[in-house]
XYZ file of C-alpha atoms in Angstrom:
776
model
C 8.368 55.130 -36.368
C 8.099 52.161 -33.946
C 6.458 53.045 -30.655
C 7.694 51.040 -27.758
C 5.930 50.805 -24.296
C 7.339 49.563 -21.110
C 5.914 46.050 -21.633
C 7.456 45.741 -24.960
C 10.795 47.026 -23.788
C 10.747 44.487 -20.854
C 10.039 41.627 -23.142
C 12.679 42.615 -25.493
C 15.149 42.849 -22.686
C 14.457 39.375 -21.398
C 14.881 38.078 -24.975
C 18.181 39.798 -25.487
C 19.631 38.934 -21.949
C 18.354 35.387 -21.932
C 19.283 34.130 -25.334
C 22.483 36.053 -25.690
C 23.875 34.731 -22.460
C 23.747 38.187 -21.075
C 24.627 40.216 -24.143
C 22.549 43.227 -24.688
C 20.539 44.055 -27.904
C 19.632 47.645 -28.578
C 16.128 48.412 -29.918
C 15.661 50.550 -32.927
C 17.158 53.998 -32.470
C 13.679 55.515 -33.252
C 12.018 53.573 -30.377
C 11.019 55.962 -27.640
C 9.173 55.856 -24.510
C 6.837 58.234 -22.562
C 7.588 60.400 -20.616
C 11.381 60.644 -21.041
C 13.214 63.929 -22.033
C 12.542 64.801 -25.685
C 14.512 62.917 -28.250
C 15.973 60.518 -25.600
C 16.953 57.167 -27.086
C 15.781 54.425 -24.977
C 18.192 51.517 -25.082
C 17.815 48.101 -23.508
C 21.309 48.501 -22.062
C 20.270 51.406 -19.977
C 17.535 49.543 -18.124
C 19.609 46.346 -17.755
C 21.302 47.314 -14.633
C 18.086 46.828 -12.293
C 17.788 43.274 -13.711
C 21.406 42.400 -13.328
C 21.484 43.750 -9.765
C 18.376 41.614 -8.822
C 20.273 38.449 -10.364
C 23.620 39.126 -8.607
C 22.039 39.770 -5.121
C 20.175 36.346 -5.333
C 21.293 34.015 -2.501
C 23.430 31.100 -3.571
C 20.739 28.698 -2.683
C 18.059 30.803 -4.472
C 15.749 28.435 -6.334
C 13.049 29.443 -8.901
C 10.999 27.820 -11.446
C 11.611 28.429 -15.257
C 8.842 26.938 -17.459
C 7.832 24.981 -14.483
C 11.079 23.307 -13.859
C 13.192 24.111 -10.765
C 16.320 26.078 -11.465
C 19.231 27.244 -9.337
C 21.739 30.006 -10.148
C 25.279 30.575 -9.024
C 25.563 34.246 -9.674
C 28.525 36.156 -10.836
C 29.333 37.757 -7.442
C 29.732 34.321 -5.851
C 32.245 33.259 -8.450
C 34.570 36.044 -7.709
C 37.479 34.995 -5.535
C 36.564 31.198 -5.829
C 39.030 30.415 -8.618
C 41.987 29.598 -6.209
C 39.970 26.701 -4.488
C 37.257 25.767 -6.806
C 36.870 24.755 -10.573
C 34.031 24.806 -12.842
C 32.960 21.343 -11.610
C 33.487 21.469 -7.966
C 31.801 24.985 -7.505
C 28.510 23.033 -8.377
C 28.593 21.341 -4.831
C 27.232 24.649 -3.454
C 23.946 23.977 -5.378
C 21.275 21.757 -3.594
C 21.124 18.330 -4.811
C 24.415 18.448 -6.687
C 27.626 16.528 -5.620
C 30.806 17.308 -7.551
C 34.425 16.264 -6.967
C 37.842 16.132 -8.666
C 41.258 14.676 -7.871
C 43.325 17.979 -8.032
C 42.681 21.613 -7.291
C 42.670 22.484 -11.102
C 39.821 20.172 -11.817
C 40.897 17.004 -13.504
C 38.994 13.668 -13.319
C 35.561 15.312 -12.188
C 32.652 13.423 -11.122
C 29.182 15.237 -11.049
C 25.872 13.942 -10.122
C 22.512 16.012 -10.065
C 19.842 14.479 -7.802
C 21.606 11.335 -8.086
C 21.755 11.146 -11.774
C 25.303 10.505 -13.285
C 27.382 12.989 -15.247
C 26.647 11.366 -18.465
C 22.903 11.720 -17.784
C 23.352 15.433 -17.312
C 23.859 17.887 -20.164
C 26.474 20.763 -20.295
C 26.110 23.890 -22.247
C 28.123 27.027 -22.779
C 25.888 29.850 -23.806
C 23.310 27.206 -24.372
C 25.487 25.278 -26.711
C 26.587 21.760 -26.138
C 30.126 21.528 -24.676
C 29.802 17.710 -23.656
C 31.469 15.062 -25.849
C 28.628 14.028 -28.341
C 30.049 10.379 -28.349
C 30.465 9.837 -24.589
C 28.723 12.663 -22.653
C 29.930 14.148 -19.636
C 32.625 16.911 -19.403
C 35.575 14.410 -19.647
C 34.288 11.482 -21.748
C 32.239 9.942 -18.996
C 34.707 8.372 -16.659
C 33.581 4.912 -17.723
C 36.058 3.359 -19.922
C 39.849 3.014 -20.734
C 39.468 6.013 -22.999
C 38.454 8.483 -20.282
C 39.619 12.062 -21.135
C 40.534 12.582 -17.434
C 42.743 15.590 -17.965
C 40.336 17.515 -20.207
C 38.967 20.716 -18.763
C 36.505 22.206 -21.299
C 35.588 25.269 -19.129
C 37.048 27.128 -16.357
C 35.641 29.628 -13.864
C 37.349 32.569 -15.272
C 35.328 32.196 -18.568
C 31.884 32.168 -16.822
C 29.780 34.985 -15.537
C 27.330 32.523 -13.751
C 26.215 29.020 -13.812
C 22.556 27.956 -14.185
C 21.459 24.436 -13.091
C 18.193 23.004 -14.367
C 16.796 20.020 -12.666
C 15.121 17.218 -14.441
C 14.749 16.872 -18.183
C 14.958 20.413 -19.421
C 12.540 22.306 -21.679
C 12.767 21.899 -25.473
C 14.753 25.199 -25.971
C 17.715 24.040 -24.022
C 20.302 22.745 -26.430
C 21.718 20.090 -24.305
C 22.102 16.520 -25.746
C 21.087 13.675 -23.706
C 20.201 15.797 -20.604
C 17.636 13.532 -19.162
C 18.564 14.187 -15.492
C 19.274 18.003 -15.730
C 21.539 20.600 -17.445
C 24.369 22.776 -16.396
C 24.660 25.959 -18.417
C 27.718 27.996 -18.133
C 26.935 31.585 -18.903
C 29.849 33.266 -20.782
C 31.887 36.100 -19.518
C 31.078 39.274 -21.840
C 32.506 42.637 -22.130
C 31.272 45.290 -19.885
C 30.802 48.925 -20.877
C 33.333 50.194 -18.485
C 36.965 49.731 -19.160
C 39.348 48.015 -16.769
C 42.530 45.924 -16.563
C 43.519 43.485 -13.979
C 46.457 41.137 -12.969
C 46.130 38.421 -10.330
C 48.334 35.709 -8.853
C 48.086 33.110 -6.049
C 49.816 30.472 -3.978
C 48.735 27.512 -1.816
C 48.899 23.982 -0.665
C 50.757 21.312 -2.907
C 52.768 23.942 -4.540
C 49.674 25.295 -6.246
C 50.377 28.497 -8.137
C 48.233 30.768 -10.420
C 48.566 33.894 -12.253
C 46.874 35.803 -15.050
C 45.628 38.981 -16.497
C 42.092 40.379 -17.997
C 41.604 43.484 -20.193
C 38.221 44.995 -20.977
C 38.441 47.725 -23.458
C 34.969 49.106 -22.497
C 32.278 50.224 -25.153
C 33.821 52.252 -27.975
C 31.498 53.442 -30.717
C 32.828 52.266 -33.947
C 35.266 49.757 -32.451
C 33.049 47.403 -30.544
C 33.886 46.110 -27.159
C 36.708 43.486 -26.364
C 37.394 41.352 -23.419
C 40.657 39.421 -23.332
C 41.825 36.962 -20.540
C 44.688 34.671 -19.748
C 45.301 32.500 -16.778
C 47.689 29.615 -15.757
C 47.446 27.326 -12.801
C 49.839 24.518 -11.755
C 50.015 22.199 -8.750
C 51.955 19.267 -7.534
C 48.827 17.640 -6.572
C 47.799 16.045 -3.271
C 48.158 12.485 -4.727
C 51.662 11.189 -5.062
C 53.683 12.312 -8.226
C 50.446 13.726 -9.831
C 51.592 17.291 -11.015
C 49.330 19.103 -13.406
C 49.264 22.535 -15.317
C 46.604 24.382 -17.168
C 46.521 27.268 -19.560
C 43.454 29.247 -20.382
C 42.756 31.760 -23.163
C 39.591 33.666 -23.496
C 38.173 36.350 -25.678
C 34.740 37.964 -26.096
C 33.980 40.590 -28.714
C 30.946 42.590 -29.294
C 31.393 43.869 -32.874
C 30.678 47.354 -33.904
C 26.977 47.827 -34.621
C 26.074 47.769 -38.277
C 22.373 48.366 -37.564
C 20.676 49.618 -34.329
C 18.442 46.488 -34.621
C 21.053 44.021 -34.806
C 24.018 42.754 -32.835
C 26.910 40.512 -33.695
C 29.424 39.106 -31.075
C 32.125 36.491 -31.155
C 33.426 34.252 -28.288
C 36.691 32.124 -28.282
C 38.032 29.927 -25.674
C 41.037 27.523 -25.494
C 41.930 25.403 -22.453
C 45.180 23.263 -22.361
C 46.083 20.833 -19.781
C 49.289 18.776 -19.315
C 49.908 16.454 -16.358
C 50.097 13.173 -14.719
C 46.822 11.045 -14.832
C 46.174 9.870 -11.364
C 45.170 6.116 -10.947
C 42.134 5.028 -8.905
C 43.815 2.943 -6.111
C 42.846 -0.345 -4.336
C 41.568 0.534 -0.924
C 43.999 -2.193 0.716
C 46.960 -0.277 -0.580
C 45.627 3.065 0.551
C 45.089 1.634 4.108
C 48.697 0.301 4.081
C 50.553 3.198 2.514
C 48.323 6.225 3.229
C 45.326 7.761 1.487
C 47.312 9.563 -1.179
C 49.495 6.609 -2.431
C 50.038 5.989 -6.184
C 51.739 3.199 -7.948
C 55.572 3.674 -8.011
C 56.750 5.240 -11.292
C 58.891 2.125 -11.798
C 55.665 0.177 -12.062
C 53.377 2.431 -13.962
C 52.486 5.857 -14.861
C 50.509 7.936 -17.311
C 51.198 11.537 -18.704
C 48.480 13.315 -20.483
C 48.047 16.275 -22.761
C 44.585 17.639 -23.461
C 42.942 20.700 -25.060
C 39.378 21.929 -25.643
C 38.810 24.951 -28.050
C 35.525 26.448 -28.908
C 34.604 29.427 -31.208
C 30.963 30.868 -31.222
C 29.551 33.539 -33.716
C 26.114 34.796 -32.830
C 23.692 37.319 -33.854
C 20.491 38.778 -32.595
C 18.081 40.871 -34.816
C 14.784 42.577 -34.018
C 12.592 41.424 -37.009
C 9.582 43.449 -35.886
C 8.471 45.277 -32.813
C 7.745 41.981 -31.025
C 9.834 39.440 -32.692
C 13.598 38.608 -32.353
C 15.684 36.244 -34.765
C 18.853 34.643 -33.353
C 21.585 32.635 -34.752
C 24.634 30.939 -33.331
C 27.383 28.927 -35.352
C 30.131 27.228 -33.425
C 33.036 24.987 -33.790
C 34.774 23.025 -31.033
C 37.951 20.822 -31.142
C 39.016 18.370 -28.472
C 42.259 16.423 -28.341
C 43.640 14.137 -25.633
C 46.955 12.262 -25.890
C 48.022 10.079 -23.046
C 51.361 7.966 -22.912
C 51.234 5.150 -20.369
C 53.957 2.910 -19.273
C 53.395 -0.518 -17.547
C 56.404 -2.543 -16.287
C 55.864 -6.006 -17.646
C 58.036 -7.659 -15.011
C 55.989 -6.470 -12.187
C 53.123 -8.654 -11.109
C 49.994 -7.534 -9.402
C 46.664 -9.056 -8.693
C 44.856 -5.557 -9.286
C 43.366 -4.120 -12.452
C 44.731 -0.607 -12.781
C 45.867 1.485 -15.636
C 46.471 -1.052 -18.550
C 44.751 -4.370 -17.648
C 46.408 -6.597 -20.232
C 49.702 -7.234 -21.927
C 50.490 -8.499 -25.574
C 52.702 -11.519 -25.744
C 56.313 -11.010 -27.325
C 55.069 -13.051 -30.415
C 51.708 -11.337 -31.237
C 49.494 -12.068 -34.163
C 49.365 -8.933 -36.233
C 47.634 -8.097 -39.454
C 48.736 -6.285 -42.667
C 46.171 -4.824 -45.271
C 45.704 -7.236 -48.339
C 42.955 -5.884 -50.505
C 39.168 -5.675 -49.885
C 36.755 -7.947 -48.528
C 33.263 -8.932 -49.999
C 31.742 -5.508 -48.402
C 34.358 -3.472 -49.954
C 36.213 -2.999 -46.658
C 39.982 -3.421 -46.381
C 40.931 -6.944 -45.168
C 44.080 -8.076 -43.609
C 46.435 -11.028 -43.750
C 47.413 -12.046 -40.168
C 50.437 -13.786 -39.046
C 52.566 -14.223 -35.975
C 55.037 -11.419 -35.727
C 57.333 -10.034 -32.968
C 56.422 -6.590 -31.705
C 59.040 -4.580 -29.947
C 57.376 -4.724 -26.527
C 54.038 -3.438 -25.452
C 54.885 -1.596 -22.225
C 54.130 1.791 -23.604
C 50.713 2.959 -24.831
C 50.107 5.836 -27.029
C 46.465 6.805 -26.814
C 45.040 9.799 -28.848
C 41.415 10.896 -28.969
C 40.187 13.815 -31.222
C 36.810 15.219 -32.079
C 35.840 18.123 -34.306
C 32.325 19.325 -34.012
C 30.581 21.911 -36.159
C 26.998 23.285 -35.497
C 24.517 25.970 -35.873
C 21.402 27.031 -33.754
C 18.739 29.289 -35.342
C 15.902 30.557 -33.166
C 12.867 32.896 -33.429
C 10.940 34.410 -30.443
C 7.494 36.144 -30.792
C 6.387 38.094 -27.694
C 2.728 39.016 -27.044
C 0.949 40.104 -23.848
C -0.839 36.643 -23.537
C 1.406 34.405 -25.491
C 5.177 34.031 -26.027
C 6.151 31.624 -28.769
C 9.638 30.184 -29.192
C 10.930 27.952 -32.079
C 14.372 26.803 -33.090
C 16.704 24.004 -33.699
C 20.220 22.559 -33.369
C 22.211 20.941 -35.964
C 25.617 19.296 -35.190
C 28.053 16.920 -36.848
C 31.034 15.578 -34.853
C 34.059 13.816 -36.333
C 35.838 11.343 -34.160
C 39.213 9.625 -34.195
C 40.498 7.295 -31.620
C 43.629 5.278 -31.710
C 45.933 3.245 -29.309
C 49.435 1.909 -30.393
C 51.817 0.044 -28.246
C 55.626 -0.364 -28.300
C 58.819 -1.113 -26.175
C 60.000 2.515 -26.057
C 58.379 5.906 -25.351
C 58.734 7.021 -29.036
C 55.711 4.843 -30.064
C 55.280 4.530 -33.867
C 51.889 4.544 -35.470
C 51.794 1.620 -37.818
C 48.224 0.487 -38.648
C 48.047 -3.314 -38.773
C 51.369 -3.761 -36.760
C 51.158 -2.239 -33.300
C 47.719 -0.703 -32.982
C 45.208 -1.907 -30.476
C 42.679 -0.129 -32.326
C 42.427 2.863 -34.999
C 39.025 3.947 -35.229
C 37.182 6.784 -37.164
C 33.617 7.785 -36.842
C 30.971 10.533 -37.053
C 27.773 11.438 -35.155
C 25.080 13.600 -36.730
C 22.596 15.295 -34.317
C 19.535 17.167 -35.174
C 16.822 18.907 -33.193
C 13.702 20.834 -34.055
C 11.821 22.385 -30.897
C 8.924 24.501 -30.191
C 7.319 25.764 -27.066
C 4.770 28.457 -26.053
C 4.358 30.278 -22.696
C 0.646 31.033 -22.308
C -0.286 33.590 -19.871
C -4.223 33.612 -19.365
C -3.718 35.787 -16.201
C -0.901 37.599 -14.411
C -0.725 34.954 -11.867
C -0.749 31.908 -14.210
C 1.629 30.576 -16.907
C 1.362 27.453 -18.891
C 4.060 26.116 -21.052
C 3.691 23.258 -23.481
C 6.517 22.256 -25.885
C 7.721 19.490 -28.231
C 11.251 18.574 -29.261
C 12.041 16.148 -32.158
C 15.528 14.723 -32.189
C 17.419 12.450 -34.631
C 20.846 10.976 -34.080
C 22.970 8.839 -36.501
C 26.260 7.206 -35.747
C 28.866 5.478 -37.889
C 32.167 3.868 -36.986
C 34.868 2.360 -39.060
C 37.575 0.251 -37.240
C 40.661 -0.674 -39.359
C 42.521 -3.948 -38.557
C 44.241 -4.098 -35.301
C 44.608 -6.022 -32.058
C 40.939 -5.918 -31.198
C 39.580 -5.692 -34.741
C 41.379 -8.365 -36.629
C 39.688 -7.664 -40.063
C 38.418 -4.273 -39.527
C 34.549 -3.404 -39.668
C 31.897 -0.861 -40.100
C 28.984 -0.417 -37.791
C 26.245 2.232 -36.995
C 22.750 3.111 -36.244
C 20.270 5.949 -36.427
C 17.567 6.983 -33.784
C 14.697 9.449 -33.964
C 12.519 10.310 -30.862
C 9.859 12.942 -30.076
C 9.859 14.383 -26.481
C 6.756 16.277 -25.112
C 7.029 18.925 -22.325
C 4.609 20.632 -20.248
C 5.172 23.194 -17.490
C 2.786 25.159 -15.041
C 3.641 28.099 -12.816
C 1.056 29.671 -10.466
C 1.296 32.581 -7.973
C -1.637 32.421 -5.574
C 0.135 35.196 -3.372
C 2.782 37.714 -4.361
C 5.431 35.915 -2.383
C 4.513 32.403 -3.164
C 5.051 30.551 -6.522
C 3.760 26.847 -7.196
C 5.123 25.133 -10.167
C 5.053 21.576 -11.803
C 6.171 20.015 -14.965
C 6.211 16.819 -16.886
C 8.937 15.986 -19.402
C 10.069 12.999 -21.594
C 13.786 12.681 -22.483
C 16.064 10.338 -24.240
C 19.826 9.560 -23.678
C 21.395 8.088 -26.841
C 24.026 5.444 -26.716
C 27.689 6.194 -25.998
C 30.354 5.147 -28.384
C 31.064 2.074 -26.247
C 27.621 0.629 -27.207
C 29.197 0.009 -30.918
C 32.407 -1.671 -29.649
C 31.102 -5.136 -29.380
C 29.429 -4.920 -33.015
C 32.817 -4.301 -34.710
C 34.907 -6.683 -32.557
C 32.551 -9.581 -33.614
C 33.259 -9.191 -37.251
C 35.098 -11.918 -39.103
C 36.716 -12.040 -42.609
C 33.420 -13.737 -43.941
C 30.769 -11.896 -41.978
C 30.207 -8.125 -41.188
C 29.653 -6.430 -37.866
C 26.829 -7.719 -35.619
C 23.792 -5.296 -35.475
C 23.800 -2.692 -32.803
C 20.884 -3.530 -30.833
C 20.905 -1.060 -27.762
C 18.028 1.128 -27.282
C 17.992 4.827 -26.113
C 17.507 5.344 -22.359
C 14.136 6.962 -21.887
C 12.991 8.938 -18.841
C 9.451 10.242 -17.861
C 10.190 13.054 -15.276
C 7.590 14.584 -13.055
C 8.397 17.362 -10.505
C 6.520 19.931 -8.521
C 7.258 22.421 -5.885
C 6.777 25.680 -4.060
C 8.836 28.725 -3.425
C 8.656 31.589 -0.950
C 10.160 34.949 -1.061
C 9.393 37.645 1.468
C 11.189 39.822 4.041
C 14.453 38.431 3.692
C 13.478 34.740 3.503
C 13.842 32.685 0.492
C 12.757 29.187 0.749
C 11.749 26.328 -1.637
C 10.881 22.772 -1.504
C 10.280 20.364 -4.434
C 9.573 16.722 -5.176
C 10.657 14.777 -8.293
C 10.105 11.297 -9.751
C 11.930 10.030 -12.857
C 11.092 6.527 -14.229
C 13.635 5.017 -16.780
C 13.242 2.476 -19.420
C 16.037 0.639 -21.065
C 18.485 1.750 -18.253
C 21.984 2.167 -19.483
C 24.903 0.253 -17.656
C 28.663 -0.426 -18.775
C 30.624 -3.616 -18.699
C 34.265 -3.425 -18.106
C 36.227 -6.390 -19.634
C 39.149 -6.893 -17.153
C 40.896 -9.198 -19.669
C 41.113 -6.656 -22.558
C 40.543 -3.217 -20.812
C 37.420 -2.459 -23.119
C 34.029 -1.088 -21.926
C 30.718 -2.095 -23.461
C 27.491 -0.229 -22.878
C 24.254 -2.115 -22.555
C 20.508 -1.880 -21.612
C 19.329 -3.524 -18.478
C 15.735 -3.125 -17.292
C 13.920 -0.214 -15.773
C 14.795 1.932 -12.800
C 13.398 4.817 -10.698
C 14.986 8.115 -9.194
C 12.989 10.056 -6.672
C 13.633 12.541 -3.951
C 13.021 15.789 -2.197
C 14.930 19.017 -2.465
C 14.719 21.806 0.230
C 16.605 25.077 0.149
C 16.567 28.200 2.468
C 18.287 31.542 2.768
C 17.742 34.183 5.314
C 19.164 37.806 5.347
C 19.802 38.660 8.933
C 20.556 42.066 8.025
C 22.088 44.211 5.293
C 25.472 42.525 5.951
C 24.787 38.944 7.090
C 23.047 35.961 5.669
C 22.458 32.283 6.341
C 21.769 29.668 3.861
C 21.259 25.937 3.960
C 19.855 23.064 1.804
C 19.067 19.502 2.078
C 17.938 16.784 -0.390
C 16.856 13.260 -0.064
C 17.350 10.995 -3.092
C 17.027 7.364 -4.017
C 17.604 5.267 -7.138
C 16.777 1.648 -7.592
C 15.976 -0.922 -10.314
C 12.063 -1.634 -10.926
C 12.476 -4.884 -12.904
C 14.058 -8.217 -13.000
C 16.420 -8.042 -15.979
C 19.519 -9.747 -17.377
C 22.106 -8.757 -20.100
C 24.283 -10.766 -22.553
C 27.274 -9.829 -20.365
C 26.049 -12.060 -17.572
C 24.819 -9.197 -15.501
C 21.395 -9.407 -13.689
C 19.256 -6.995 -11.730
C 16.434 -7.414 -9.170
C 13.446 -5.286 -8.243
C 14.713 -2.930 -5.386
C 18.380 -3.194 -6.046
C 20.059 0.200 -5.669
C 21.564 2.103 -8.738
C 25.185 3.250 -7.820
C 26.743 6.534 -7.111
C 23.550 8.132 -5.863
C 24.152 9.770 -2.310
C 21.167 8.921 -0.162
C 21.257 12.524 1.163
C 23.154 15.868 0.531
C 23.295 18.704 2.751
C 24.878 22.141 2.869
C 24.841 25.084 5.430
C 26.706 28.393 5.526
C 26.975 31.963 6.733
C 28.254 34.702 4.640
C 28.628 38.484 5.294
C 30.287 41.723 3.828
C 31.306 44.919 5.440
C 33.552 47.869 4.298
C 35.193 45.883 1.548
C 35.439 42.664 3.482
C 33.668 39.578 2.464
C 33.545 36.285 4.345
C 31.914 32.931 4.011
C 31.981 29.631 6.098
C 30.222 26.760 4.854
C 30.064 22.943 5.209
C 28.826 20.024 3.003
C 27.628 16.606 3.947
C 27.446 13.757 1.628
C 25.481 10.712 2.559
C 26.393 7.170 1.917
C 26.153 5.720 -1.657
C 26.176 2.331 -3.148
C 29.128 1.483 -5.470
C 29.045 -0.358 -8.768
C 30.827 -3.356 -9.952
C 33.112 -3.056 -13.020
C 30.592 -5.092 -14.904
C 27.821 -2.490 -14.239
C 26.232 -4.873 -11.778
C 24.782 -3.379 -8.470
C 26.456 -4.251 -5.195
C 25.271 -4.116 -1.633
C 28.493 -2.411 -0.582
C 28.070 1.469 0.231
C 30.606 4.168 0.379
C 30.548 5.842 3.992
C 29.040 9.494 4.346
C 31.524 12.241 4.704
C 31.731 15.951 5.715
C 33.769 18.903 4.592
C 34.002 22.525 5.965
C 35.663 25.343 3.957
C 35.975 29.124 4.236
C 36.624 32.185 2.035
C 37.902 35.561 3.406
C 38.681 38.664 1.114
C 39.295 42.328 1.629
C 39.537 45.000 -0.995
C 41.693 48.100 -0.385
C 41.021 51.122 -2.320
C 44.252 52.581 -3.592
C 43.401 54.964 -6.288
C 46.958 56.083 -7.020
C 49.963 54.989 -9.366
C 47.233 53.968 -11.748
C 45.836 51.181 -9.490
C 42.266 51.402 -8.482
C 42.018 48.735 -5.805
C 43.861 45.709 -4.539
C 41.948 42.559 -3.296
C 43.678 40.001 -0.906
C 41.792 36.612 -0.372
C 42.507 33.528 1.537
C 40.535 30.246 1.272
C 40.601 27.005 3.162
C 39.427 23.598 1.959
C 38.475 20.614 4.243
C 39.164 22.350 7.479
C 38.300 19.140 9.297
C 40.941 17.103 7.342
C 38.240 14.386 6.699
C 39.714 11.366 5.066
C 37.107 9.845 2.893
C 36.666 8.542 -0.673
C 34.742 10.647 -3.171
C 34.173 7.532 -5.647
C 34.657 3.783 -5.204
C 34.203 0.857 -7.629
C 34.484 -2.878 -7.340
C 36.976 -4.820 -9.600
C 37.741 -8.578 -9.934
C 41.270 -9.733 -9.205
C 43.592 -10.714 -11.993
C 44.142 -14.463 -12.311
C 42.499 -15.279 -8.941
C 38.942 -15.396 -7.591
C 37.329 -12.586 -5.554
C 37.003 -8.817 -5.864
C 38.344 -5.666 -4.324
C 37.502 -1.911 -4.131
C 39.362 0.775 -5.882
C 38.871 4.371 -4.512
C 39.683 8.044 -5.186
C 40.516 10.119 -1.967
C 39.252 13.460 -1.416
C 41.544 16.555 -0.983
C 43.144 16.973 2.475
C 43.214 20.165 4.620
C 44.597 22.906 2.326
C 44.911 26.684 2.024
C 45.214 29.046 -0.994
C 45.830 32.801 -1.139
C 45.430 35.266 -3.975
C 46.181 38.824 -4.700
C 44.240 40.907 -7.533
C 45.105 44.349 -8.720
C 42.434 46.407 -10.671
C 43.739 49.153 -12.945
């Protein structure tokens, strides 16, 4: 018989809840605790309520260290009722030091920065598994090039039970790829032990409508526990002619227990989106025609369909009284198709949507055997293409991965080791034609037709050393290897076709320290090294330089390296929850992107070194049992620390600013609850930020600061008749001040004339949304 004391059970609970994304793993049926009633089985699930209640009561701005790194949690309770006005990206703006926006209520064309780091420098995980595109980073392809997946929505709020934000380069056990500036982990919604059913619907500004249903079967011995969810949202959008619709399907299933020491579960999600892709518009036109102006449909438009699917199989097994083995296998699929139209008879000096046109008599290529390297070559000749005013762009990835782990818990040392292996297959193609039914004829009307794969491997190990009850030291090490291969068949950009690729391997150390000099005070610090590997755009120039007699040029780009230092202190006592932290991140081989306005292609390159540094302050105060205040403030700065130049003619000087980094962020709010009523009033302030040129060059132009104010009000009526348990009515308001501001701006060169202009994305105007939810 295995004897279990309180310490062992507590440790096992942390393993089960922490590594299963909240799923609970029972200990052996024979495990007992003294002094319970005789023959009582002590299950981890039975003691989990206290921990979960502690987490859910945490204030929104509650900050705490994990392995010496500052971490923020958006708990499950806060997510409830937010789905009508927020999405899985914009909800992050409530977290100190995070700025997140999108161009419609559903959540397309998102932009996220964490402490000034761009969204491609931040990792994104679901149940600690990567959900970001392995080839481009970010939740929607990076928003840097023509191939942006702007309508892609990988995750929705309805699929999450909380969001955990880790600041700085994360510890080795976090399975994010390229997360040098932080990581955002979406905790999956899991089945609960209690059965329930619910339906919900909502309506709001811009003709926004939503509806859905959720069913939880509850724990049934021998049958497992199943959670099913469906939702749909659609909107006309606040930008002109920008309708959008989303469908979300979600299932989580705890399989029946085969063994009391082992647990299996399955998670499945599918998110589909269809709508117009809004354009970033010249500021001069927005000033002339209004902030929500879009190009006339007779000039140009783009319609997109995008879907993201992910399936996870996971297991947790107690292999001894103080060791747990875990395994996750996953598969994800992403597809985005965009059909664009550009009227060739309309002339404009601006670069928007498609930035080039093929001539009526275009040089095209047909396959004609193999070249000296064994690749298919082509015979090229002038041939008339039936127009090029329609572009059919398709982007598909298939990713397979596995994540084994083992954790050994001891009174003085906790050891954790594991790894992540993933292979992602990629296919990108763009064909042009004169009618909407664009044929796909390789070597005739393809701008490009590209296949590729990326192989990622990681081994990690870390220890939590506890020499005393008040001190914890966490050393760790991570080894990563990345291999990328591309094959471009003949097309407009790649006249002969080509192959390119490169492999990288790096070792990243980690060290975290936490110390509690007093019960209410925690001091923490950490040092971490991280690497961001090149995006797919770093390989474009290699293949486009190939000729019939020479192969692709070598890929010379170097991974972006960051050395992160952060330290801080937190205080929690008598209803006061406060923290302050400092960080400094030095970059070598800084990434930037060059947009070619003549071809519409983007190329990633290295340019010198840079430095990110700042301060985060977060506070929360419970006035009484019903009312609390919270606020946060962060100051951040990013600038180049070297004089550098690139082959694209871009140069930087010491002290020049890095773009899209708000100089400060602030948030303040008041929330309360009483007798079934919940209310929240909050405001956010986003400081000025320098904008970037399309070439990746820094500019001296800054985007003005802006402020928003929002509210949520909800009341739950207890019904308990006709099969209805309760009804919740909620009302939300966004941008009550009706501020007119841009959430993103970028500088572009004019077409066929000297000079530059600014393109912008306007923020959402004042809007209101109401929802009703019935629980059965």
